[in-house]
XYZ file of C-alpha atoms in Angstrom:
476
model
C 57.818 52.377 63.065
C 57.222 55.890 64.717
C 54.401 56.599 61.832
C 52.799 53.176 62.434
C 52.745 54.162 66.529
C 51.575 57.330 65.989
C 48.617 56.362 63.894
C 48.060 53.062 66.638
C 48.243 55.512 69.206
C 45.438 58.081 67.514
C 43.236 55.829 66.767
C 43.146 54.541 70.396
C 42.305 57.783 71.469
C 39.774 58.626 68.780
C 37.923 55.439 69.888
C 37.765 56.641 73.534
C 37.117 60.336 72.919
C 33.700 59.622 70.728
C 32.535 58.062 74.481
C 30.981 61.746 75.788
C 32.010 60.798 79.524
C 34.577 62.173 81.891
C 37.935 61.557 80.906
C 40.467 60.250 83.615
C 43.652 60.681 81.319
C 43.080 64.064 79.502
C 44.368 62.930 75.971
C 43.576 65.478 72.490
C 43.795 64.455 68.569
C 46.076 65.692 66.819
C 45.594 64.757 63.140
C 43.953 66.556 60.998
C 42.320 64.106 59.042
C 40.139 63.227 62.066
C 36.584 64.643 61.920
C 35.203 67.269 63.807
C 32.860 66.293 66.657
C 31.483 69.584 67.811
C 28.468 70.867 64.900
C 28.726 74.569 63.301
C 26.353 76.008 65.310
C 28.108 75.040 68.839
C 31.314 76.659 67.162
C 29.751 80.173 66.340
C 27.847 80.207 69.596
C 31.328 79.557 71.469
C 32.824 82.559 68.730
C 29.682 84.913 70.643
C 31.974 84.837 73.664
C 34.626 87.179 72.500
C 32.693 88.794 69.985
C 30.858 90.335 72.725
C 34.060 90.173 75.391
C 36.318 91.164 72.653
C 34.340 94.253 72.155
C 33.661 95.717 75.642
C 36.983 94.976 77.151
C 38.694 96.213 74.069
C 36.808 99.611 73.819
C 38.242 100.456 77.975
C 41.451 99.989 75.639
C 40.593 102.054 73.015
C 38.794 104.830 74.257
C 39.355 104.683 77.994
C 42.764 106.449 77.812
C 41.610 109.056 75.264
C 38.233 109.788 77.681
C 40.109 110.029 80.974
C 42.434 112.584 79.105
C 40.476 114.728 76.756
C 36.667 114.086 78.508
C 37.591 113.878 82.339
C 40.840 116.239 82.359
C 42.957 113.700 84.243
C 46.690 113.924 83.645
C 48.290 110.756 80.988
C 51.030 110.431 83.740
C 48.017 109.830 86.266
C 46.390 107.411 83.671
C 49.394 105.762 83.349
C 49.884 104.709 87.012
C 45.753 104.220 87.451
C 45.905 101.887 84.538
C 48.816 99.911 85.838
C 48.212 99.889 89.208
C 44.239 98.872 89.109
C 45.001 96.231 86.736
C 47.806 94.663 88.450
C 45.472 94.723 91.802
C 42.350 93.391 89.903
C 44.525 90.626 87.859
C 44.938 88.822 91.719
C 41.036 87.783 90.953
C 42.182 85.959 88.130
C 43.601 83.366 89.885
C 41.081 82.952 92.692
C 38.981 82.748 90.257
C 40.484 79.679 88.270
C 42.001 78.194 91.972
C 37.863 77.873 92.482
C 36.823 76.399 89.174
C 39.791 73.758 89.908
C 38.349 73.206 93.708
C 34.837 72.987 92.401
C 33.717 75.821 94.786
C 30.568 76.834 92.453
C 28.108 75.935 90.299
C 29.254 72.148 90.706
C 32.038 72.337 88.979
C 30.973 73.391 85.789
C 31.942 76.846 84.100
C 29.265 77.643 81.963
C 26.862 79.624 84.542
C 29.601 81.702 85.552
C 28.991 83.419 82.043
C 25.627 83.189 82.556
C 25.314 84.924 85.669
C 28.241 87.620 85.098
C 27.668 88.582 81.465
C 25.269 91.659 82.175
C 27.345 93.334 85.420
C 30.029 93.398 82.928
C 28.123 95.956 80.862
C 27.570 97.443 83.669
C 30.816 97.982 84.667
C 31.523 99.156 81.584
C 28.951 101.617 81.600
C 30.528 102.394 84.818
C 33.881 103.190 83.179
C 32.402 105.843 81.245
C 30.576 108.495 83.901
C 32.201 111.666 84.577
C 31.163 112.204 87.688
C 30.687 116.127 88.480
C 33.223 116.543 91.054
C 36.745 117.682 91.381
C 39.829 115.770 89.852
C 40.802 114.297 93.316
C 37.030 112.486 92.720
C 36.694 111.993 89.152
C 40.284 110.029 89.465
C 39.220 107.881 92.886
C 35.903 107.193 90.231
C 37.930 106.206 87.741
C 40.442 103.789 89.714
C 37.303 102.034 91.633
C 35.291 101.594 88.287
C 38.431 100.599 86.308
C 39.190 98.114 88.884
C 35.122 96.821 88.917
C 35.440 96.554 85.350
C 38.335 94.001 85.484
C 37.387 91.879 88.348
C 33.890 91.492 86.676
C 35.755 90.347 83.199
C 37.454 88.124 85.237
C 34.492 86.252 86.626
C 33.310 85.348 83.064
C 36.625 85.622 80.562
C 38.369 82.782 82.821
C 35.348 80.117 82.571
C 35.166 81.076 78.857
C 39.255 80.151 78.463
C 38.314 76.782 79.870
C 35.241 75.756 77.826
C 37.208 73.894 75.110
C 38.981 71.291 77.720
C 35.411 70.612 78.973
C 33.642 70.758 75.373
C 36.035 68.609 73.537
C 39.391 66.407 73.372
C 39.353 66.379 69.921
C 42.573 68.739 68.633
C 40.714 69.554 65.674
C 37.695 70.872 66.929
C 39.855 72.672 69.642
C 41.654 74.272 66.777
C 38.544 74.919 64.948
C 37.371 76.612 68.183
C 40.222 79.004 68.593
C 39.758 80.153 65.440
C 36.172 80.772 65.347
C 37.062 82.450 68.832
C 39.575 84.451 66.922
C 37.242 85.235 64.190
C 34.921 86.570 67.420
C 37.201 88.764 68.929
C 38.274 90.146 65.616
C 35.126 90.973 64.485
C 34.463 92.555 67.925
C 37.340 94.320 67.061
C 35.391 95.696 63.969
C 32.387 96.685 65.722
C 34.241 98.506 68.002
C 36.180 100.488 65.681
C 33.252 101.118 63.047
C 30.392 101.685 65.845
C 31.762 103.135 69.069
C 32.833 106.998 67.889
C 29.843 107.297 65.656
C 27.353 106.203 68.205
C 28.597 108.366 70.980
C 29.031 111.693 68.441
C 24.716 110.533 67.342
C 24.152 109.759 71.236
C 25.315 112.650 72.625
C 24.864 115.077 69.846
C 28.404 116.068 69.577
C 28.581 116.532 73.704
C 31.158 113.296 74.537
C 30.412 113.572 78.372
C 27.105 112.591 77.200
C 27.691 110.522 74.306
C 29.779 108.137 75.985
C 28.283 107.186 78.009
C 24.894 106.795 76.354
C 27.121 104.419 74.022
C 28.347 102.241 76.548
C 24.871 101.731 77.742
C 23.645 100.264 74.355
C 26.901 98.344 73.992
C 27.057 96.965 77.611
C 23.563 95.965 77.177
C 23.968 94.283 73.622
C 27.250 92.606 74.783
C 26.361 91.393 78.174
C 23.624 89.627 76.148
C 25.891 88.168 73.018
C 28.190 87.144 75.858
C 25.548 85.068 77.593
C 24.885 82.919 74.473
C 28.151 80.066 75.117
C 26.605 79.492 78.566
C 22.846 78.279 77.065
C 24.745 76.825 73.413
C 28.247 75.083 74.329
C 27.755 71.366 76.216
C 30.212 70.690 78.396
C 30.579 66.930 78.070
C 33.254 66.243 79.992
C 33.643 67.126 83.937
C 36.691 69.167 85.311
C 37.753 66.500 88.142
C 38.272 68.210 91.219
C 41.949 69.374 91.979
C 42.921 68.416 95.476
C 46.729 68.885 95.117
C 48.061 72.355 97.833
C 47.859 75.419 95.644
C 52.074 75.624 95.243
C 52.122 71.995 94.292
C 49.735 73.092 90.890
C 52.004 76.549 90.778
C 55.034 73.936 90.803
C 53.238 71.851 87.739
C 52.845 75.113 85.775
C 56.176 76.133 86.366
C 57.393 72.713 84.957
C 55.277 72.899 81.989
C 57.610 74.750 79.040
C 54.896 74.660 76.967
C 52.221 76.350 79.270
C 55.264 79.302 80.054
C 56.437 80.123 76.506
C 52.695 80.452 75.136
C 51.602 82.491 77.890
C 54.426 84.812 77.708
C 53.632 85.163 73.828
C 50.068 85.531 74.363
C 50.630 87.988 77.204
C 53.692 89.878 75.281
C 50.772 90.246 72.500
C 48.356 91.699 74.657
C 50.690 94.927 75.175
C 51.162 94.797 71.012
C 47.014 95.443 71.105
C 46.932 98.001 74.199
C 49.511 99.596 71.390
C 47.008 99.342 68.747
C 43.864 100.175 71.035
C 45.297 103.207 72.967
C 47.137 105.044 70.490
C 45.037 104.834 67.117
C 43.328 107.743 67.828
C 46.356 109.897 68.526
C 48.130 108.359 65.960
C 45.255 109.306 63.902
C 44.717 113.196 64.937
C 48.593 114.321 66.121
C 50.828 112.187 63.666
C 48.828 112.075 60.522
C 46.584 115.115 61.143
C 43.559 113.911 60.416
C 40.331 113.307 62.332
C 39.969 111.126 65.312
C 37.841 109.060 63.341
C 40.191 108.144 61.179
C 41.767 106.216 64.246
C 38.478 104.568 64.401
C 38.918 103.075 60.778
C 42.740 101.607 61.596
C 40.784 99.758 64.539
C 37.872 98.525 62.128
C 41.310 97.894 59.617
C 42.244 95.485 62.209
C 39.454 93.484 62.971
C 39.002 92.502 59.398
C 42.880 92.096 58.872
C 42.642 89.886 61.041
C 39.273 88.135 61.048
C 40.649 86.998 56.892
C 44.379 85.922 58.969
C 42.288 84.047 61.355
C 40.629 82.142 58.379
C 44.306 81.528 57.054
C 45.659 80.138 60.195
C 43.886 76.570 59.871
C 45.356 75.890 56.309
C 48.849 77.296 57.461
C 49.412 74.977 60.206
C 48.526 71.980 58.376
C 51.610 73.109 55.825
C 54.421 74.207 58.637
C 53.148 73.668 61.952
C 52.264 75.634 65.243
C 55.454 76.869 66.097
C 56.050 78.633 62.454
C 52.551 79.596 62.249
C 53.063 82.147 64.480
C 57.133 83.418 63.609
C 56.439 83.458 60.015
C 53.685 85.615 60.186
C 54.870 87.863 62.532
C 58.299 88.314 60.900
C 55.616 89.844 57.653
C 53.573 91.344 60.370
C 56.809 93.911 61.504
C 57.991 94.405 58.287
C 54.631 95.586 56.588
C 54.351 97.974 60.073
C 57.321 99.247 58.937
C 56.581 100.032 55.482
C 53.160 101.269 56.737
C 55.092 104.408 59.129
C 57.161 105.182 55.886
C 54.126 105.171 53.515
C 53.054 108.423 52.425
C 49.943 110.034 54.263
C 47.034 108.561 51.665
C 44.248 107.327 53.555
C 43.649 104.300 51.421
C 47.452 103.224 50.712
C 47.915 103.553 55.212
C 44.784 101.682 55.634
C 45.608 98.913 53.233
C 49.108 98.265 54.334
C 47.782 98.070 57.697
C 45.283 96.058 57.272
C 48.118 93.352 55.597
C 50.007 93.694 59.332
C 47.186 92.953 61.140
C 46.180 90.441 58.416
C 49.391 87.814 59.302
C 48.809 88.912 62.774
C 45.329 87.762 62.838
C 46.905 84.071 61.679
C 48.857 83.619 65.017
C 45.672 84.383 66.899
C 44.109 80.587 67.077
C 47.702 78.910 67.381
C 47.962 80.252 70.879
C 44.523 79.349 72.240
C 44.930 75.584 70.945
C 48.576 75.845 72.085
C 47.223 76.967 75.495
C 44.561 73.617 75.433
C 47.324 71.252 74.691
C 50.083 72.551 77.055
C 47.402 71.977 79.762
C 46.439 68.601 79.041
C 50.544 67.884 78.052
C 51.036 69.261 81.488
C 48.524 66.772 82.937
C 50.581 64.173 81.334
C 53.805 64.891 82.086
C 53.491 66.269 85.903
C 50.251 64.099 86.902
C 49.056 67.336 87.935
C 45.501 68.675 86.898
C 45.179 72.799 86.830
C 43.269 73.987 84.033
C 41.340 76.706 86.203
C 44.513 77.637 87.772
C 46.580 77.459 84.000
C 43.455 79.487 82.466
C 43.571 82.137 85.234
C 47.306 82.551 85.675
C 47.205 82.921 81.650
C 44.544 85.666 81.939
C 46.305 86.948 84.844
C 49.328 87.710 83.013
C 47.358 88.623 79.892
C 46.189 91.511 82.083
C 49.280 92.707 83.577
C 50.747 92.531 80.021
C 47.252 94.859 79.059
C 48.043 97.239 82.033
C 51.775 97.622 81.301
C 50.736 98.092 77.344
C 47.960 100.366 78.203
C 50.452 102.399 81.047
C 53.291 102.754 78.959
C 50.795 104.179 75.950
C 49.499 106.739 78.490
C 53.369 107.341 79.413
C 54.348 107.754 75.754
C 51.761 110.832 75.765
C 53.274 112.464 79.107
C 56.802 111.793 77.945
C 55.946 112.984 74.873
C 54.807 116.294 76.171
C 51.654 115.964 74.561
C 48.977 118.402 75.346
C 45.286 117.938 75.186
C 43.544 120.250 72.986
C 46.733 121.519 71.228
C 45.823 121.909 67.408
C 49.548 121.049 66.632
C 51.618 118.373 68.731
C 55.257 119.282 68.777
C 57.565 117.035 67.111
C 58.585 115.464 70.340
C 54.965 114.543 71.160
C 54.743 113.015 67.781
C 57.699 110.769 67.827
C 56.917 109.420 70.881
C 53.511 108.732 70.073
C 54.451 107.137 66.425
C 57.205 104.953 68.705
C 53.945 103.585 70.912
C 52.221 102.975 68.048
C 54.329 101.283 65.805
C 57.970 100.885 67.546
C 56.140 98.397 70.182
C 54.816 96.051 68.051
C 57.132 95.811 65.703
C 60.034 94.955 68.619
C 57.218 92.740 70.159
C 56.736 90.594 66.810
C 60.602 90.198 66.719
C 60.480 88.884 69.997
C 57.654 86.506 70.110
C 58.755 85.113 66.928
C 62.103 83.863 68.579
C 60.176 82.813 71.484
C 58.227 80.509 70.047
C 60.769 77.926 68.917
C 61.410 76.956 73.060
C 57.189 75.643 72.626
C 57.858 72.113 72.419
C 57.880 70.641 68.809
C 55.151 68.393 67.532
C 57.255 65.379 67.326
C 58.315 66.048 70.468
C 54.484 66.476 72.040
C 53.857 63.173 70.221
C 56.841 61.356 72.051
C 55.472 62.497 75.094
C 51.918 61.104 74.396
C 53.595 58.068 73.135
C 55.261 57.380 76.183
C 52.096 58.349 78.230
C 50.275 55.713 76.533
C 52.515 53.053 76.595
C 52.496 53.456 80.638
C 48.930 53.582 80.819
């Protein structure tokens, strides 16, 4: 009986969601055998979002830490505070920001020209990021806290429209799974580009000087990626219109709260935004004081990673078909810790580290879509179940915690170098400095993939988001 419902029940809504026009009941396919509505091209322009995004926000990760330390002369104990402070003050615009998309406060309600309009000052920013101004340290660190903050305000203004783009492109589940992934596949080959092209353009930029090299990089790459990141608001149609919210702000915060779906994926995604600050802030100093080799050799692990996980991102489709959301994401990152752990006890051989890492980051990468489409369908399930409409407000709260999780990763990185004792310059780190830095590097993730695979199993099964639909249907 429950099969025959459930196919009654999908093909009801795969009737209504072929009708391009504003939904009043925000309902999403499920089945796979469905086909997608959204054409190739709309899916790789929507993937230009993070590639670009992706890319500049993950280089103040990967480099921002090692150029306020070793370029600037701030203290790590100073970067650690600046990087946790600024981004817990700047993550306040993330809500704003989605508490406006939901009021319909610009641009009509529709999100798109809020990427087209904030694209380029977000290369600027990062640009920004990068100047070492010539003044004291009392200046270069009040520099570095107001362009920090700039930086993430600014990514705020176009990464929250972005995270709502599928619920106005699509209700189809497939193509909102197909569009995580090819977001995923974005990001991840940002990644790449970041790893592969950063350190070699600023050492051919600035001819070996780094206060000039930087940021004569970050111009090209702001430029480039403000453009790339402008392409989803000219290629993606949003066919269906956000309906205004007009519920008091702690009645939608209420909804939220009441959604178990919406809190265990954003505390997943958000716990693995502190696993990348890991990644990001640490590879280089893995690279040089752990392994003794050259900084670009941290470079490589981050270009490792993007294409570990670009090929786990292509893998993530075909796994959830065979065991579902929830296990999509504990299975692979119960391989993901263990193959981190054989990686820290591999012997130092370039190829055998970069391999084994690369398999980590590999069934990491397969997680990466399952949270964005889990993220789509918690919001519309929390529509359903609370008659409560707050994607803005679900998008920005997510990205809101997303960056207090990437402040706390990227402070406690900086704070494993000052408790370390690690000292810039120093040929030889003393054992101290090493474990602590190996511990950031590895320990972090490896307790955070433990964790997020338990966590998981509280998202709501998918006989149990089916019920729910069921139910909403058969009141409707």
């Amino acid at each position: 009986m429950v099969p025959l419902l459930r196919t009654v029940v999908l093909a009801t809504i795969h009737s209504k969601d072929n009708v391009c026009m504003p939904s009043s009941r925000p309902t999403v396919v499920h089945d796979v055998s469905v086909p997608f509505q959204l054409g190739l091209g709309e899916r790789m322009s929507y993937a230009c979002g993070d590639l670009a995004g992706n890319a500049m926000f993950g280089i103040t990760g990967s480099y921002l830490l090692y150029f306020y330390v070793n370029v600037c002369g701030l203290a790590a104990g100073q970067v650690a505070i600046l990087m946790l402070a600024a981004r817990v003050v700047d993550s306040v615009a993330d809500p704003c920001i989605g508490y406006m998309i939901d009021r319909r406060r610009l641009f009509r309600g529709r999100v798109g020209p809020y990427m087209k309009w904030f694209s380029l000052p977000l290369g600027l920013a990062l640009l920004l990021c990068f100047i070492r101004l010539p003044v004291g340290a009392g200046g270069r660190l009040a520099w570095a806290y107001g362009t920090y903050l700039l930086m993430g305000i600014v990514f705020s203004m176009v990464n929250v429209p972005y995270g709502v783009l599928p619920n106005v492109m699509t209700r189809n589940g497939r193509d909102r799974l197909s569009l995580a992934m090819f977001r995923m596949m974005g990001a991840t080959g940002g990644t790449f580009f970041m790893g592969a092209v950063t350190l070699p353009l600023v050492h051919w930029l600035g001819g070996g000087n780094e206060r000039i090299g930087y940021p004569a990089a970050m111009a090209v790459i702001g430029l480039l990626g403000g453009l790339v990141l402008m392409v989803p608001a000219f290629t993606c149609t949003e066919r269906y219109v956000l309906q205004p919210a007009h519920n008091p702000l702690r009645v939608m915060l209420a909804s939220l709260l009441r959604n178990r779906a919406w809190v265990v994926v954003t505390v997943v995604l958000s716990l693995f935004y502190i696993n990348l600050t890991a990644f990001y802030g640490l590879s280089l100093y893995y690279a040089t004081a752990v392994l003794g080799r050259p900084a670009t050799f941290g470079g490589l692990l981050i270009s490792v990673m993007g294409i570990g996980k670009v090929l786990g991102v292509t893998c993530s489709g075909w796994l959830v078909r065979r065991i579902g959301q929830r296990a999509t994401v504990a299975v692979p990152y119960g391989l993901s810790a263990l193959y981190l752990v054989v990686f820290v006890s591999a012997p130092n051989r370039p190829v055998l580290l970069g391999a084994v890492f690369g398999l980590a980051c590999f069934f990491e990468g397969m997680t990466l879509p399952v949270f964005y489409a889990m993220i789509a369908d918690a919001i519309d399930l929390g529509a359903v179940l609370t008659g409560v409409r707050a994607a803005g407000l679900a998008y920005s709260i997510n990205s809101f915690m997303g960056k207090v999780a990437w402040a706390a990763g990227g402070a406690l990185s900086a704070a494993m170098l000052g408790w370390g004792g690690y000292v810039s310059g120093l040929a030889v780190q003393s054992p101290q400095a090493r474990a602590f830095i190996c511990m950031g590097f590895v320990g972090v993730p490896i307790f955070i993939a433990c964790v997020s695979a338990v966590l998981v199993w509280f998202y709501p099964s998918e006989d149990e988001v089916m019920a729910i639909r069921l139910r909403a249907h058969a009141g409707a």
